[in-house]
Amino acid sequence: MTTEKEQATASAGSARRALVGRLSWGLADQAASSVSNFVVGIYVARSLGVTAFGVFSLAWVTYGVVLNVSRGLATDPLVVRFSGVPDASWRGAVARSTGTALGVGAAIGAACLVAGLGLGGRVGPAFTALAVMLPGLLLQDAWRFSFFAAGTGRKAFVNDVVWGVALVPAMMVAARVGSVAAFVLAWGASATVAAGYGYLQSGILPRVTEARGWLREQRDLGYRYLVENVSLSGASQLRAYGLGAIVGIGAVGAVRGAELLMGPFLAVLMGLSLVTVPEAARVLRQAPRRLGKFCLLLGGGQAVAALLWGGALLLMPDRLGELVLGAVWHSASQLIVPITLGVAGAGLGTGAAAGLRALGAARRSLRCQLFASACYVSGGLGGAAAGGTVGSAWGVAAATVSGSAVWWLQLRFALRERHRDPIPEVRTS
């Protein structure tokens, strides 16, 4: 007869295998997504040169801001409150969440269209193209988070593979046109194809008409996550615009080039971020006192991996770097050390951020992000004024490490509060 101890051991082993499986699909999905983004970045950098690549990078950074608006309002509350819930509850929440993402894309896309038409020059057409593509881009991202909330990361992986496959002919057409706007359109159109496939995968129709109801229901988390996410991506955008004004558009391209060199590691970092909050929420429900250890292992492992990857980049021959980035390599290679330290600091902080999200401690996480974003902008622009592109990179690295320390301090306080006064944060309807 099987003893209770043997049953507990078997159950624990099964839970670990399930966790590894979910994490593996998160890594696989982000690998597919990041490989696509990496190839797009490299292709555009080699095709257009430093200055035009800088214009493309400004559109890319702007997309990052809009993406974080959508996540804060639509998918972050979904992941926190509807991970591992009954299927009926999940499907209803996903319909409203994806509808909210579509609504955000349409509303901000209209604003980008006006801005693009007003700017003109080299930058305007890129923003006009981005405006048209935003709804599809945001819906595709919303499907990914919806699948991970349900624990079906395989579907998110397949969806990103569809995007990558659709990118190939789209990029070939864009290369013949040879403009920044063409590349933005190709990138967004292929994402829209994947967004349509997400509907076929889930069988759920996004309900834009219920977006207002979703925002009202999730306002206690959604609006704080909105400010938190926008402060993060907005800081990156301000730093990019400020760097372009202080040093030149070419400096923006150099920073983006260095970030592309970190691409394979960032794929791991972002892939884990897709599943860390759902997994931290599961740990919180099943073994609350293990949450701190889980977050520490998560953040520490990512920081060490970033340092190892940066060390490997420093050993890369110039000939190989030029093969990858072309003319962008020379300026990007000077930023490897500070950007590596910055990414390591960010990786360490994501462990604490996952813990705060799982706890539903939106006020604490908001304070952390506002502090980190203020440091990021002041460090990036102050460094640019003092030392150009390299100075900006070092300023950002110092800011990121400082922000990570604050994240962990706030997680420590939140865990103490949880142990004194446990309050469930999970909704299933």
PDB file of N, CA and C in Angstrom, residues 97-139:
ATOM      1  N   SER A  97     -10.553  40.967 -21.717  1.00  0.00           N
ATOM      2  CA  SER A  97      -9.173  41.457 -21.697  1.00  0.00           C
ATOM      3  C   SER A  97      -8.646  41.723 -23.105  1.00  0.00           C
ATOM      4  N   THR A  98      -8.860  40.778 -24.026  1.00  0.00           N
ATOM      5  CA  THR A  98      -8.391  40.984 -25.399  1.00  0.00           C
ATOM      6  C   THR A  98      -9.164  42.113 -26.081  1.00  0.00           C
ATOM      7  N   GLY A  99     -10.447  42.256 -25.737  1.00  0.00           N
ATOM      8  CA  GLY A  99     -11.206  43.392 -26.260  1.00  0.00           C
ATOM      9  C   GLY A  99     -10.641  44.712 -25.783  1.00  0.00           C
ATOM     10  N   THR A 100     -10.181  44.738 -24.535  1.00  0.00           N
ATOM     11  CA  THR A 100      -9.543  45.948 -24.003  1.00  0.00           C
ATOM     12  C   THR A 100      -8.249  46.250 -24.753  1.00  0.00           C
ATOM     13  N   ALA A 101      -7.466  45.204 -25.047  1.00  0.00           N
ATOM     14  CA  ALA A 101      -6.224  45.401 -25.794  1.00  0.00           C
ATOM     15  C   ALA A 101      -6.494  45.986 -27.180  1.00  0.00           C
ATOM     16  N   LEU A 102      -7.520  45.472 -27.848  1.00  0.00           N
ATOM     17  CA  LEU A 102      -7.884  46.009 -29.159  1.00  0.00           C
ATOM     18  C   LEU A 102      -8.309  47.471 -29.058  1.00  0.00           C
ATOM     19  N   GLY A 103      -9.086  47.783 -28.041  1.00  0.00           N
ATOM     20  CA  GLY A 103      -9.528  49.167 -27.859  1.00  0.00           C
ATOM     21  C   GLY A 103      -8.370  50.116 -27.599  1.00  0.00           C
ATOM     22  N   VAL A 104      -7.414  49.678 -26.794  1.00  0.00           N
ATOM     23  CA  VAL A 104      -6.225  50.494 -26.529  1.00  0.00           C
ATOM     24  C   VAL A 104      -5.459  50.735 -27.832  1.00  0.00           C
ATOM     25  N   GLY A 105      -5.306  49.682 -28.644  1.00  0.00           N
ATOM     26  CA  GLY A 105      -4.591  49.824 -29.908  1.00  0.00           C
ATOM     27  C   GLY A 105      -5.261  50.805 -30.849  1.00  0.00           C
ATOM     28  N   ALA A 106      -6.592  50.752 -30.915  1.00  0.00           N
ATOM     29  CA  ALA A 106      -7.310  51.664 -31.805  1.00  0.00           C
ATOM     30  C   ALA A 106      -7.219  53.106 -31.321  1.00  0.00           C
ATOM     31  N   ALA A 107      -7.374  53.317 -30.014  1.00  0.00           N
ATOM     32  CA  ALA A 107      -7.362  54.678 -29.471  1.00  0.00           C
ATOM     33  C   ALA A 107      -5.989  55.330 -29.591  1.00  0.00           C
ATOM     34  N   ILE A 108      -4.955  54.612 -29.176  1.00  0.00           N
ATOM     35  CA  ILE A 108      -3.615  55.206 -29.241  1.00  0.00           C
ATOM     36  C   ILE A 108      -3.121  55.235 -30.680  1.00  0.00           C
ATOM     37  N   GLY A 109      -3.574  54.281 -31.492  1.00  0.00           N
ATOM     38  CA  GLY A 109      -3.214  54.306 -32.906  1.00  0.00           C
ATOM     39  C   GLY A 109      -3.712  55.570 -33.587  1.00  0.00           C
ATOM     40  N   ALA A 110      -4.907  56.015 -33.216  1.00  0.00           N
ATOM     41  CA  ALA A 110      -5.430  57.259 -33.787  1.00  0.00           C
ATOM     42  C   ALA A 110      -4.555  58.445 -33.406  1.00  0.00           C
ATOM     43  N   ALA A 111      -4.086  58.460 -32.151  1.00  0.00           N
ATOM     44  CA  ALA A 111      -3.202  59.553 -31.716  1.00  0.00           C
ATOM     45  C   ALA A 111      -1.867  59.506 -32.453  1.00  0.00           C
ATOM     46  N   CYS A 112      -1.319  58.302 -32.653  1.00  0.00           N
ATOM     47  CA  CYS A 112      -0.056  58.163 -33.391  1.00  0.00           C
ATOM     48  C   CYS A 112      -0.216  58.600 -34.842  1.00  0.00           C
ATOM     49  N   LEU A 113      -1.396  58.335 -35.416  1.00  0.00           N
ATOM     50  CA  LEU A 113      -1.644  58.742 -36.796  1.00  0.00           C
ATOM     51  C   LEU A 113      -1.598  60.260 -36.933  1.00  0.00           C
ATOM     52  N   VAL A 114      -2.240  60.953 -36.001  1.00  0.00           N
ATOM     53  CA  VAL A 114      -2.216  62.415 -36.018  1.00  0.00           C
ATOM     54  C   VAL A 114      -0.790  62.927 -35.841  1.00  0.00           C
ATOM     55  N   ALA A 115      -0.053  62.308 -34.906  1.00  0.00           N
ATOM     56  CA  ALA A 115       1.328  62.726 -34.664  1.00  0.00           C
ATOM     57  C   ALA A 115       2.199  62.482 -35.889  1.00  0.00           C
ATOM     58  N   GLY A 116       2.031  61.325 -36.519  1.00  0.00           N
ATOM     59  CA  GLY A 116       2.841  61.010 -37.691  1.00  0.00           C
ATOM     60  C   GLY A 116       2.587  61.949 -38.847  1.00  0.00           C
ATOM     61  N   LEU A 117       1.320  62.275 -39.079  1.00  0.00           N
ATOM     62  CA  LEU A 117       0.992  63.196 -40.167  1.00  0.00           C
ATOM     63  C   LEU A 117       1.524  64.593 -39.876  1.00  0.00           C
ATOM     64  N   GLY A 118       1.554  64.960 -38.598  1.00  0.00           N
ATOM     65  CA  GLY A 118       2.054  66.283 -38.242  1.00  0.00           C
ATOM     66  C   GLY A 118       3.559  66.386 -38.282  1.00  0.00           C
ATOM     67  N   LEU A 119       4.261  65.304 -37.940  1.00  0.00           N
ATOM     68  CA  LEU A 119       5.727  65.346 -37.885  1.00  0.00           C
ATOM     69  C   LEU A 119       6.348  65.433 -39.276  1.00  0.00           C
ATOM     70  N   GLY A 120       5.879  64.591 -40.171  1.00  0.00           N
ATOM     71  CA  GLY A 120       6.457  64.576 -41.516  1.00  0.00           C
ATOM     72  C   GLY A 120       7.922  64.162 -41.493  1.00  0.00           C
ATOM     73  N   GLY A 121       8.680  64.571 -42.477  1.00  0.00           N
ATOM     74  CA  GLY A 121      10.111  64.269 -42.529  1.00  0.00           C
ATOM     75  C   GLY A 121      10.383  62.779 -42.561  1.00  0.00           C
ATOM     76  N   ARG A 122      11.455  62.361 -41.869  1.00  0.00           N
ATOM     77  CA  ARG A 122      11.835  60.952 -41.849  1.00  0.00           C
ATOM     78  C   ARG A 122      11.095  60.178 -40.775  1.00  0.00           C
ATOM     79  N   VAL A 123      10.711  60.874 -39.698  1.00  0.00           N
ATOM     80  CA  VAL A 123      10.092  60.212 -38.561  1.00  0.00           C
ATOM     81  C   VAL A 123       8.587  60.007 -38.765  1.00  0.00           C
ATOM     82  N   GLY A 124       7.912  60.975 -39.373  1.00  0.00           N
ATOM     83  CA  GLY A 124       6.466  60.938 -39.516  1.00  0.00           C
ATOM     84  C   GLY A 124       5.919  59.686 -40.164  1.00  0.00           C
ATOM     85  N   PRO A 125       6.422  59.261 -41.342  1.00  0.00           N
ATOM     86  CA  PRO A 125       5.884  58.057 -41.978  1.00  0.00           C
ATOM     87  C   PRO A 125       6.010  56.803 -41.112  1.00  0.00           C
ATOM     88  N   ALA A 126       7.089  56.713 -40.327  1.00  0.00           N
ATOM     89  CA  ALA A 126       7.260  55.550 -39.451  1.00  0.00           C
ATOM     90  C   ALA A 126       6.157  55.494 -38.397  1.00  0.00           C
ATOM     91  N   PHE A 127       5.809  56.660 -37.839  1.00  0.00           N
ATOM     92  CA  PHE A 127       4.763  56.701 -36.826  1.00  0.00           C
ATOM     93  C   PHE A 127       3.375  56.493 -37.440  1.00  0.00           C
ATOM     94  N   THR A 128       3.181  56.950 -38.645  1.00  0.00           N
ATOM     95  CA  THR A 128       1.912  56.703 -39.335  1.00  0.00           C
ATOM     96  C   THR A 128       1.718  55.211 -39.572  1.00  0.00           C
ATOM     97  N   ALA A 129       2.777  54.538 -39.998  1.00  0.00           N
ATOM     98  CA  ALA A 129       2.706  53.089 -40.209  1.00  0.00           C
ATOM     99  C   ALA A 129       2.452  52.361 -38.895  1.00  0.00           C
ATOM    100  N   LEU A 130       3.108  52.800 -37.829  1.00  0.00           N
ATOM    101  CA  LEU A 130       2.903  52.176 -36.520  1.00  0.00           C
ATOM    102  C   LEU A 130       1.454  52.313 -36.070  1.00  0.00           C
ATOM    103  N   ALA A 131       0.855  53.481 -36.324  1.00  0.00           N
ATOM    104  CA  ALA A 131      -0.526  53.730 -35.912  1.00  0.00           C
ATOM    105  C   ALA A 131      -1.478  52.693 -36.507  1.00  0.00           C
ATOM    106  N   VAL A 132      -1.269  52.365 -37.771  1.00  0.00           N
ATOM    107  CA  VAL A 132      -2.150  51.416 -38.460  1.00  0.00           C
ATOM    108  C   VAL A 132      -2.004  50.005 -37.896  1.00  0.00           C
ATOM    109  N   MET A 133      -0.799  49.672 -37.437  1.00  0.00           N
ATOM    110  CA  MET A 133      -0.507  48.307 -37.026  1.00  0.00           C
ATOM    111  C   MET A 133      -0.733  48.033 -35.541  1.00  0.00           C
ATOM    112  N   LEU A 134      -0.957  49.069 -34.736  1.00  0.00           N
ATOM    113  CA  LEU A 134      -1.033  48.874 -33.288  1.00  0.00           C
ATOM    114  C   LEU A 134      -2.122  47.895 -32.834  1.00  0.00           C
ATOM    115  N   PRO A 135      -3.357  47.958 -33.347  1.00  0.00           N
ATOM    116  CA  PRO A 135      -4.368  47.001 -32.854  1.00  0.00           C
ATOM    117  C   PRO A 135      -3.942  45.545 -33.004  1.00  0.00           C
ATOM    118  N   GLY A 136      -3.401  45.179 -34.158  1.00  0.00           N
ATOM    119  CA  GLY A 136      -2.956  43.809 -34.367  1.00  0.00           C
ATOM    120  C   GLY A 136      -1.791  43.429 -33.476  1.00  0.00           C
ATOM    121  N   LEU A 137      -0.843  44.344 -33.304  1.00  0.00           N
ATOM    122  CA  LEU A 137       0.308  44.077 -32.445  1.00  0.00           C
ATOM    123  C   LEU A 137      -0.123  43.826 -31.002  1.00  0.00           C
ATOM    124  N   LEU A 138      -1.033  44.639 -30.493  1.00  0.00           N
ATOM    125  CA  LEU A 138      -1.463  44.503 -29.105  1.00  0.00           C
ATOM    126  C   LEU A 138      -2.326  43.262 -28.896  1.00  0.00           C
ATOM    127  N   LEU A 139      -3.169  42.931 -29.865  1.00  0.00           N
ATOM    128  CA  LEU A 139      -3.991  41.736 -29.730  1.00  0.00           C
ATOM    129  C   LEU A 139      -3.127  40.479 -29.723  1.00  0.00           C
TER     130      LEU A 139
END
